[in-house]
Amino acid sequence: MGSVRVWGLAMTATRARILRGLSLPGAGGLATQLVMRARHRHLIEAMQHPPVDAGAAAPIPPPVPEGSSDPLALDQRDFVRQVVQILETHRVAGDFDRLAIFAPPAILAQLRAEMPSRLAKVIAAERSGCAIYLSETELQDVLRTELATPKA
């Protein structure tokens, strides 16, 4: 039987860091890292519309079509889906067996809602918080410590 392959995810609404090849506590070496940023397509689209009233002092935002949501919320949803899709693709390929996640509570909830059940089953550690701005070494240490802590 091969060694356990562990990945870590630190995420916010606009940025994600996926650490690949994360070793367990006590092991040396740095994991490789994939950094992703949200594209803000819906927000850019909303901001590119010309003002409705040419005589207005400030541009008037375009009306939000019925059934739509806030452009920021739509961008966040799309970004979460993109991250989940990448993780699921790599899980299916057998690139990792365990996953540790650090994200703010709203992002954790969205990740859980978008995740297929098979991906959710490999989550070994999950913590609410923001670890995205830690250095690479600090982030690895935090994820390793979280993995070493038994689930409650």
Coordinates of C-alpha atoms in Angstrom, one line a residue:
M1 CA 0.0 0.0 0.0
G2 CA 1.4 3.4 -1.0
S3 CA 1.7 6.4 1.3
V4 CA -1.3 8.7 1.9
R5 CA -1.4 11.7 -0.4
V6 CA -2.6 14.8 1.3
W7 CA -3.6 18.2 -0.1
G8 CA -4.5 21.4 1.6
L9 CA -6.9 24.2 0.6
A10 CA -6.8 27.7 2.0
M11 CA -9.5 29.9 0.5
T12 CA -11.3 33.2 0.6
A13 CA -14.1 34.5 -1.7
T14 CA -11.5 35.7 -4.2
R15 CA -8.4 33.6 -3.7
A16 CA -7.5 30.0 -3.2
R17 CA -4.2 28.2 -2.5
I18 CA -4.0 24.5 -3.0
L19 CA -1.0 22.8 -1.5
R20 CA -0.2 19.5 -3.3
G21 CA 1.9 16.8 -1.7
L22 CA 1.4 18.1 1.8
S23 CA 3.3 15.8 4.2
L24 CA 2.2 14.9 7.7
P25 CA 3.7 16.6 10.8
G26 CA 7.3 15.9 11.4
A27 CA 8.1 15.4 7.7
G28 CA 10.3 17.8 5.8
G29 CA 10.0 19.4 2.4
L30 CA 7.7 22.0 0.9
A31 CA 4.5 21.1 -0.9
T32 CA 3.9 22.4 -4.4
Q33 CA 1.3 25.1 -4.6
L34 CA -1.4 26.1 -7.0
V35 CA -2.7 29.7 -6.6
M36 CA -6.1 30.7 -8.0
R37 CA -7.8 34.1 -8.2
A38 CA -11.5 34.9 -8.9
R39 CA -12.1 36.5 -12.3
H40 CA -15.0 38.8 -11.3
R41 CA -16.8 38.3 -14.6
H42 CA -20.2 39.3 -13.3
L43 CA -18.9 42.4 -11.5
I44 CA -16.9 43.5 -14.6
E45 CA -20.0 43.0 -16.7
A46 CA -22.1 45.1 -14.3
M47 CA -19.5 47.9 -14.2
Q48 CA -19.1 48.1 -18.0
H49 CA -22.7 49.1 -18.7
P50 CA -23.0 52.8 -19.7
P51 CA -25.0 55.0 -17.3
V52 CA -28.7 55.0 -17.9
D53 CA -29.0 58.8 -17.4
A54 CA -26.3 60.6 -19.4
G55 CA -26.9 63.8 -17.3
A56 CA -26.4 62.0 -14.0
A57 CA -23.4 63.0 -11.9
A58 CA -22.5 59.4 -11.2
P59 CA -23.1 56.3 -13.3
I60 CA -26.3 54.5 -12.5
P61 CA -25.8 50.8 -12.2
P62 CA -27.8 48.7 -14.6
P63 CA -30.9 47.0 -13.3
V64 CA -30.3 43.5 -12.0
P65 CA -32.3 41.1 -14.1
E66 CA -35.1 39.3 -12.2
G67 CA -33.9 35.9 -10.8
S68 CA -30.3 37.2 -10.7
S69 CA -28.3 38.0 -7.7
D70 CA -25.6 40.4 -6.6
P71 CA -22.6 40.3 -9.1
L72 CA -20.2 39.7 -6.2
A73 CA -22.3 36.7 -5.0
L74 CA -22.4 35.3 -8.5
D75 CA -18.6 35.6 -8.9
Q76 CA -18.0 34.0 -5.5
R77 CA -20.3 31.1 -6.4
D78 CA -18.5 30.6 -9.7
F79 CA -15.1 30.7 -8.0
V80 CA -16.2 28.1 -5.4
R81 CA -17.5 25.9 -8.2
Q82 CA -14.2 26.3 -10.1
V83 CA -12.1 25.3 -7.0
V84 CA -14.4 22.3 -6.3
Q85 CA -14.2 21.2 -9.9
I86 CA -10.3 21.2 -9.8
L87 CA -10.3 19.3 -6.5
E88 CA -12.8 16.7 -7.8
T89 CA -10.8 16.2 -11.0
H90 CA -7.6 15.6 -9.1
R91 CA -9.4 13.3 -6.6
V92 CA -10.8 11.2 -9.4
A93 CA -7.3 11.0 -10.9
G94 CA -6.1 9.7 -7.6
D95 CA -3.8 12.6 -6.9
F96 CA -4.8 12.8 -3.2
D97 CA -6.5 10.7 -0.5
R98 CA -7.0 13.3 2.2
L99 CA -7.9 17.0 2.1
A100 CA -7.5 19.7 4.8
I101 CA -9.5 23.0 4.3
F102 CA -9.2 26.4 5.9
A103 CA -11.8 29.0 4.9
P104 CA -14.2 31.6 6.3
P105 CA -17.5 30.1 7.5
A106 CA -19.5 31.3 4.4
I107 CA -17.0 29.8 2.0
L108 CA -16.9 26.5 4.0
A109 CA -20.7 26.4 3.7
Q110 CA -20.5 27.1 -0.1
L111 CA -17.8 24.5 -0.6
R112 CA -19.8 21.9 1.2
A113 CA -22.9 22.7 -0.8
E114 CA -21.0 22.5 -4.1
M115 CA -18.9 19.4 -3.3
P116 CA -19.8 16.0 -4.6
S117 CA -20.2 13.5 -1.8
R118 CA -17.1 11.5 -2.8
L119 CA -15.0 14.6 -2.5
A120 CA -16.5 15.5 0.9
K121 CA -15.6 12.0 2.2
V122 CA -11.9 12.7 1.8
I123 CA -11.9 15.8 4.0
A124 CA -9.7 14.9 6.9
A125 CA -9.6 18.4 8.5
E126 CA -11.7 21.5 8.2
R127 CA -11.3 24.8 10.1
S128 CA -13.1 28.1 9.9
G129 CA -10.7 30.9 9.5
C130 CA -8.4 32.8 7.1
A131 CA -5.0 31.2 6.4
I132 CA -4.7 32.5 2.8
Y133 CA -2.1 35.2 3.7
L134 CA 0.3 33.0 5.7
S135 CA 3.7 32.3 4.2
E136 CA 4.1 28.9 2.4
T137 CA 5.9 27.4 5.4
E138 CA 3.4 28.8 7.9
L139 CA 0.5 27.5 5.9
Q140 CA 2.0 24.0 5.6
D141 CA 2.7 24.0 9.4
V142 CA -0.9 25.0 10.2
L143 CA -2.4 22.4 7.8
R144 CA -0.1 19.7 9.2
T145 CA -1.1 20.6 12.8
E146 CA -4.7 20.5 11.8
L147 CA -4.3 17.1 10.2
A148 CA -2.6 15.7 13.3
T149 CA -5.5 16.8 15.5
P150 CA -8.2 14.2 15.8
K151 CA -11.6 15.1 14.4
A152 CA -14.1 16.0 17.1

